mmCIF file of C-alpha atoms in Angstrom:
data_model
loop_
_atom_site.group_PDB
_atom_site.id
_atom_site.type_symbol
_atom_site.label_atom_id
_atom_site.label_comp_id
_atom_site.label_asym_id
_atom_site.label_seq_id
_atom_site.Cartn_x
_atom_site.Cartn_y
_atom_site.Cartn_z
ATOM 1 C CA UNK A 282 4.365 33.748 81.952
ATOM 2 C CA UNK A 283 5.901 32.288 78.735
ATOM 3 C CA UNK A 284 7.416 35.961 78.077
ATOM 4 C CA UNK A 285 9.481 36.078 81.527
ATOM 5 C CA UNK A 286 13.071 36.933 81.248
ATOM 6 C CA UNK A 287 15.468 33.891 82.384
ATOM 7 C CA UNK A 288 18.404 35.919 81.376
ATOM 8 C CA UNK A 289 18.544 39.389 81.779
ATOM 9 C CA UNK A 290 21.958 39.853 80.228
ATOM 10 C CA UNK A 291 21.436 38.561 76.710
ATOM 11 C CA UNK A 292 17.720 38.851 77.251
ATOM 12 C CA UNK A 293 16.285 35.294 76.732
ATOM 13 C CA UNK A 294 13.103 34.342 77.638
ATOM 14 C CA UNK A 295 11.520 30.668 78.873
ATOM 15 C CA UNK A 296 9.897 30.754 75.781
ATOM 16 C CA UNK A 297 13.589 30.584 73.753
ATOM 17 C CA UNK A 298 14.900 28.247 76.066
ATOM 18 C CA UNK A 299 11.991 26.039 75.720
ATOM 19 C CA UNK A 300 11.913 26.398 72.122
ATOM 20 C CA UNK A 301 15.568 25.505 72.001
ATOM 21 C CA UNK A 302 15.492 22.588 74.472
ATOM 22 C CA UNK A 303 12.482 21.241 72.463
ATOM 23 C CA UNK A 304 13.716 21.313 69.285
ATOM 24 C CA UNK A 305 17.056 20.261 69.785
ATOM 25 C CA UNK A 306 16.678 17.713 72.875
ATOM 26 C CA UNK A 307 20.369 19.137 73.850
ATOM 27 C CA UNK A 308 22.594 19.537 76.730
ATOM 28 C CA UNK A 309 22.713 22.481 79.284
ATOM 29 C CA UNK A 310 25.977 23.666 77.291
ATOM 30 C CA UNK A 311 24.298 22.956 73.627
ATOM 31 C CA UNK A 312 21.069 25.018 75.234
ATOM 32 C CA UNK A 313 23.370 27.934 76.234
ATOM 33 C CA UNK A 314 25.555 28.406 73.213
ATOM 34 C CA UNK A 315 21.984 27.853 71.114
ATOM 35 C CA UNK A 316 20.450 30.502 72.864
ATOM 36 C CA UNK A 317 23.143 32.934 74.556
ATOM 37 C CA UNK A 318 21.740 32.042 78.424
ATOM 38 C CA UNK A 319 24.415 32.295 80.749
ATOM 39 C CA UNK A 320 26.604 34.018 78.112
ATOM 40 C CA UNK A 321 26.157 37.627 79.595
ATOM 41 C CA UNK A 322 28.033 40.316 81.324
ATOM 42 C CA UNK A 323 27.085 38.096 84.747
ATOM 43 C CA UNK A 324 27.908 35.159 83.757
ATOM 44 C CA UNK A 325 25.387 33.326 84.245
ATOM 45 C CA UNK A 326 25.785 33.777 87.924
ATOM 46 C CA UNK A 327 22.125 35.124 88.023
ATOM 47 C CA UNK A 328 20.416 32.758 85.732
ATOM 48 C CA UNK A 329 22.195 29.611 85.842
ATOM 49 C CA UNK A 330 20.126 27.669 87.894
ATOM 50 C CA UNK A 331 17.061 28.435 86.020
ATOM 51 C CA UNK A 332 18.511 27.434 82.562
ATOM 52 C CA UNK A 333 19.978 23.910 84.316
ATOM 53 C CA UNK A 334 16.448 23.596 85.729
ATOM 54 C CA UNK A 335 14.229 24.458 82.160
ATOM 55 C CA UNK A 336 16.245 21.733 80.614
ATOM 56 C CA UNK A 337 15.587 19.073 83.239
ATOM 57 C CA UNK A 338 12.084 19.897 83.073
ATOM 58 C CA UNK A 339 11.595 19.107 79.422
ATOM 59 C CA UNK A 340 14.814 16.671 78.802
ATOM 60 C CA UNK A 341 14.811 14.982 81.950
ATOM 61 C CA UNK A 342 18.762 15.838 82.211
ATOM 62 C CA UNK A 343 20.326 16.267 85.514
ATOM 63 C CA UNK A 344 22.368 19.068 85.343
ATOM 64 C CA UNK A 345 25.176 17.079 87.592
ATOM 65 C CA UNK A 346 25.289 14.609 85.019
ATOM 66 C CA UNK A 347 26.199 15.160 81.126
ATOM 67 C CA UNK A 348 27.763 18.393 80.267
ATOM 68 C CA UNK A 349 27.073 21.051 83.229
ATOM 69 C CA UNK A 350 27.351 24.424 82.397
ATOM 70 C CA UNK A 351 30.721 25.858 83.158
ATOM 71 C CA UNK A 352 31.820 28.315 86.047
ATOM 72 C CA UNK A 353 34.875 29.847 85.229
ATOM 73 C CA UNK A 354 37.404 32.331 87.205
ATOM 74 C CA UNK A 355 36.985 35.105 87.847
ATOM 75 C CA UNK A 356 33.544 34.771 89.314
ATOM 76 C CA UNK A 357 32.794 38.158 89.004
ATOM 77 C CA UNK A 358 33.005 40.590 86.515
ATOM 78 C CA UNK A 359 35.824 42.623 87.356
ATOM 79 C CA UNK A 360 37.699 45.727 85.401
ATOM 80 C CA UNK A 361 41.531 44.743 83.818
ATOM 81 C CA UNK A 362 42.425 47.254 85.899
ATOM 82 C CA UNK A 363 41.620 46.038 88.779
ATOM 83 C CA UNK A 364 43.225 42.752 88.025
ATOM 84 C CA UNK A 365 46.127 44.243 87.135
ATOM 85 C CA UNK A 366 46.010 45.930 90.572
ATOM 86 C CA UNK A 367 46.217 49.971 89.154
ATOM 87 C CA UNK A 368 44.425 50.744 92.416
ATOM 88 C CA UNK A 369 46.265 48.581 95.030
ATOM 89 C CA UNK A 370 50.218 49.589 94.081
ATOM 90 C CA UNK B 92 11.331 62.702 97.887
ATOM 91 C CA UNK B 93 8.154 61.529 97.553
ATOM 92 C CA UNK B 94 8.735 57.547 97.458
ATOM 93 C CA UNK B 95 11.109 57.400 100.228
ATOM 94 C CA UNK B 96 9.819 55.786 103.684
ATOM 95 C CA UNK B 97 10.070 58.638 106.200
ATOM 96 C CA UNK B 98 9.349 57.222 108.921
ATOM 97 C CA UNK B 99 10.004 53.094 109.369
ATOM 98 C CA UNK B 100 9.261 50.955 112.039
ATOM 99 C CA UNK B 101 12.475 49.673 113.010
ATOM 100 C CA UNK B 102 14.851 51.448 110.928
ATOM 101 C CA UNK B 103 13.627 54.653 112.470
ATOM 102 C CA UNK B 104 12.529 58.194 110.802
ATOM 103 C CA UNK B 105 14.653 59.983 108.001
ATOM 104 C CA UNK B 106 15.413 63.533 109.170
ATOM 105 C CA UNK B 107 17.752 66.156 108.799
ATOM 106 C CA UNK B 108 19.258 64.234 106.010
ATOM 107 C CA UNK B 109 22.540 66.402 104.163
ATOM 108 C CA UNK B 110 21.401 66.481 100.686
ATOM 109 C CA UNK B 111 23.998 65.646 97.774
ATOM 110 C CA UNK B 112 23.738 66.536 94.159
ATOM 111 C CA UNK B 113 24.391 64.691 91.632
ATOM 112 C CA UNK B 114 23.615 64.881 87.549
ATOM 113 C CA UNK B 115 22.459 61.411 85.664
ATOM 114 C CA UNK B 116 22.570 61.934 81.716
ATOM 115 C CA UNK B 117 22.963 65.934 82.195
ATOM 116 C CA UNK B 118 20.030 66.469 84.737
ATOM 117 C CA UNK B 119 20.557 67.327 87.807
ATOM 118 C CA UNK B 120 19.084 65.395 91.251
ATOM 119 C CA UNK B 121 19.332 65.360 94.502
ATOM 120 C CA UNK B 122 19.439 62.226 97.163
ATOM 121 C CA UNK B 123 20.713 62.098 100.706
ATOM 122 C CA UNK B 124 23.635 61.512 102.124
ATOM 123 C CA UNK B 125 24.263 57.746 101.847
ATOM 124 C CA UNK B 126 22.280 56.876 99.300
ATOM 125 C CA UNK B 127 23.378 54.954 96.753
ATOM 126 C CA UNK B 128 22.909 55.991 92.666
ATOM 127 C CA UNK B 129 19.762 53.033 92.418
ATOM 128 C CA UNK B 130 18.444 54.505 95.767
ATOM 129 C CA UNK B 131 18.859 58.166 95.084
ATOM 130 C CA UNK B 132 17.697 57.910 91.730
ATOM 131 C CA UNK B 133 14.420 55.694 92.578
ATOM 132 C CA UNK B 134 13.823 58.175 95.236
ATOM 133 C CA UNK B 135 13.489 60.979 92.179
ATOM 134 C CA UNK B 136 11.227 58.789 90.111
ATOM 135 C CA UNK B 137 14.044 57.661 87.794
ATOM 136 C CA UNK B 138 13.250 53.851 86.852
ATOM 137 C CA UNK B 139 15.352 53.296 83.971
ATOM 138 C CA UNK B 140 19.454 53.055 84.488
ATOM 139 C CA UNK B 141 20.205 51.935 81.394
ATOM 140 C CA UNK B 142 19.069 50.369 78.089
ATOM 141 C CA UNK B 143 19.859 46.884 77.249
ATOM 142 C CA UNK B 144 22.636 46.939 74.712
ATOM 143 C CA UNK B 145 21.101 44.789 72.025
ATOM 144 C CA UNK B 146 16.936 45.166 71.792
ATOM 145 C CA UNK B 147 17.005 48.783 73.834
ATOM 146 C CA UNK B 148 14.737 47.737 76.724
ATOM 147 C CA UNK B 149 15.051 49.500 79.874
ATOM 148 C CA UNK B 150 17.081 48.423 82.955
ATOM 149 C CA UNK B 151 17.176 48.899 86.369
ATOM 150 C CA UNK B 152 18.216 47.412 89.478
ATOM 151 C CA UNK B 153 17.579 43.702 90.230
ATOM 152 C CA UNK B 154 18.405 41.924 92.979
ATOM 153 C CA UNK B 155 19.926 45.629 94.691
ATOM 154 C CA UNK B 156 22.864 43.455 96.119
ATOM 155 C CA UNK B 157 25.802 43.620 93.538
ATOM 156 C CA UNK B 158 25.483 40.150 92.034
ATOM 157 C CA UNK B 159 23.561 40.616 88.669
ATOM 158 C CA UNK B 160 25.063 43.650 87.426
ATOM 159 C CA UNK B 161 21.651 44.612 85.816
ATOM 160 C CA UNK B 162 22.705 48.587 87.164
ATOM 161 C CA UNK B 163 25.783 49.116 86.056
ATOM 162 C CA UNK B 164 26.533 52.426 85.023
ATOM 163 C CA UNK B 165 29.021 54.913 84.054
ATOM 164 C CA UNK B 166 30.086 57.093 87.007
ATOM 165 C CA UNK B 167 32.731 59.792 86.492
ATOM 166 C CA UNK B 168 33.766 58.398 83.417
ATOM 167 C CA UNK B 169 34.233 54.495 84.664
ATOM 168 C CA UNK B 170 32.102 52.192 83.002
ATOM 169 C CA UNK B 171 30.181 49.298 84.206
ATOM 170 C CA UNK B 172 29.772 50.439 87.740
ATOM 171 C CA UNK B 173 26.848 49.348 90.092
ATOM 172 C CA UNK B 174 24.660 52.006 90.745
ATOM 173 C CA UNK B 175 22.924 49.905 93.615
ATOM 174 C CA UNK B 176 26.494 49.276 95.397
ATOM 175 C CA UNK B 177 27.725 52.828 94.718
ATOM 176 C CA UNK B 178 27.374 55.893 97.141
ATOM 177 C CA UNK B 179 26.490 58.822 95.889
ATOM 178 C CA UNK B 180 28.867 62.039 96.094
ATOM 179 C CA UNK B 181 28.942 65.852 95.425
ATOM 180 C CA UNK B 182 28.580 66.602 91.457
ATOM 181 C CA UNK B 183 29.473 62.871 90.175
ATOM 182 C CA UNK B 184 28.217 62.180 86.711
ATOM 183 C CA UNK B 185 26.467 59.513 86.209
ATOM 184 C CA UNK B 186 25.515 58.232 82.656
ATOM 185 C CA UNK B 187 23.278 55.273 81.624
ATOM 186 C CA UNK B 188 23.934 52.498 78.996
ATOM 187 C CA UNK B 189 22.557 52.658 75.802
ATOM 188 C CA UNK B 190 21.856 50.578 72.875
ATOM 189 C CA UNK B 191 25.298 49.275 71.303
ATOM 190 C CA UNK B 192 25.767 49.086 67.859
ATOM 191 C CA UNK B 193 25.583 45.261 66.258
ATOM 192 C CA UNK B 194 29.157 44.273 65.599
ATOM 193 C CA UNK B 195 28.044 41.762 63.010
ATOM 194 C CA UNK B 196 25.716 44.396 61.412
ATOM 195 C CA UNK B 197 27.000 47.858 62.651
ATOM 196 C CA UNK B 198 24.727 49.499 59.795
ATOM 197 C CA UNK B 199 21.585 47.728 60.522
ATOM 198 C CA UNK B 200 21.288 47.132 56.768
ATOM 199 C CA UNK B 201 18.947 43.467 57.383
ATOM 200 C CA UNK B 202 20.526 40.509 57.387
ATOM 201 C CA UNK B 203 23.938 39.684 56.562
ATOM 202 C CA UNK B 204 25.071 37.571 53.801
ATOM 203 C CA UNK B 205 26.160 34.062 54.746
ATOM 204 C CA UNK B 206 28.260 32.765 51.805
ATOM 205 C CA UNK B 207 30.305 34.784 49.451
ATOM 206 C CA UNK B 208 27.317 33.592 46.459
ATOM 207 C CA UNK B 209 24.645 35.300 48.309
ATOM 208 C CA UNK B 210 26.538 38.612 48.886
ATOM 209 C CA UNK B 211 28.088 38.394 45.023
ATOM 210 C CA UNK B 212 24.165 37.888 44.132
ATOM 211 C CA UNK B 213 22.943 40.882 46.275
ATOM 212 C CA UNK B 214 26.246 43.459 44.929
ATOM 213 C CA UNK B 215 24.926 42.177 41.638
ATOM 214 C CA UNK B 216 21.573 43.280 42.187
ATOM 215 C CA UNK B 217 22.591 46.612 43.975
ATOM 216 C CA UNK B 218 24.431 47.384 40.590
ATOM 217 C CA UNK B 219 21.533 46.660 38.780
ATOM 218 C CA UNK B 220 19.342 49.081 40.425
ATOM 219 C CA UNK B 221 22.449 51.988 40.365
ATOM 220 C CA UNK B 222 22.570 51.635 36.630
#
């Protein structure tokens, strides 16, 4: 159980994340740049929720509160292409 | 074909399916018409999509819906394509991820040294063992 993936991307386990949160007694953003969680080719989308709720199981924080982790535009990963629109002209 | 469901209760029975070829890292497979890469591919037995780019560990589809990215792929030479949202066609080549080279370590020569007294230290020592 300790070895299960939170985030697939940048392959961190609960085990990091706990490690981390334990160690440093940090925020959701401190826990992510720490350990890479939420910094993957996703962006976080998948694991986000999981990270925010590992840290308010051991630091009590409410991931509303503090720092929360960012979501940024675009919400997706999506090719320069097509955001420069190549395949819509 | 052996792990597909022929014949499903509600969606019905597969039959008379066109078959489309396709080659994944040079070897050639077949899936039906429809399928997508992830499908296709599972259908032949083939588990692993990719490799995770740092620690190598194989990859394949996740949540099979095009939000986690977990199967991209490159598919006629575009990277970082889905292979779960992605229909299969006639001879596309399809090519997994593998392991990326570190860019703070592209050698993989151990670690790397943090101040400019630990790597004069370490060129010292290299120079001692040359001589």
């Amino acid at each position: 159980m300790k070895d299960v993936i939170i985030c697939r991307c940048e392959e961190v386990s609960l085990t990091d994340l706990e490690d981390a949160a334990k160690k440093y007694n940090c925020s959701a953003r401190e826990l992510k740049l720490r350990t890479r969680a939420g910094m993957g080719f996703c962006g976080g989308r998948t694991c986000r929720p999981a990270v925010d709720k590992v840290l308010t199981s051991i630091t009590g924080e409410d991931p509303t509160n503090n720092i929360p982790l960012k979501v940024a535009p675009p919400v997706r990963p999506l090719s320069l292409s097509d955001l420069g629109g190549v395949n819509h002209d | 074909m052996t792990k597909r469901i022929i014949d499903h209760p509600v969606l019905g029975t597969i039959e008379n399916e066109r078959t489309v070829t396709f080659t994944f890292d040079g070897k050639t497979y077949e899936g039906y018409e429809r399928d997508t890469i992830a499908s296709a591919l599972l259908a032949n037995d083939v588990r692993t999509i990719r490799r995770h780019e740092a620690t190598g560990n194989p990859r394949s589809i996740y949540c099979n819906i095009g939000h986690c990215f977990e199967c991209r792929c490159t598919v006629n030479d575009v990277s970082n394509i889905r292979a779960c949202l992605t229909l299969i066609e006639e001879n596309m080549v399809v090519k997994s991820g593998d392991v990326q080279p570190d860019p703070l370590n592209p050698n993989n020569e151990g670690p790397l040294p943090r101040t400019y007294e630990e790597y004069a230290e370490r060129k010292a020592g290299d120079t001692d063992e040359n001589a």
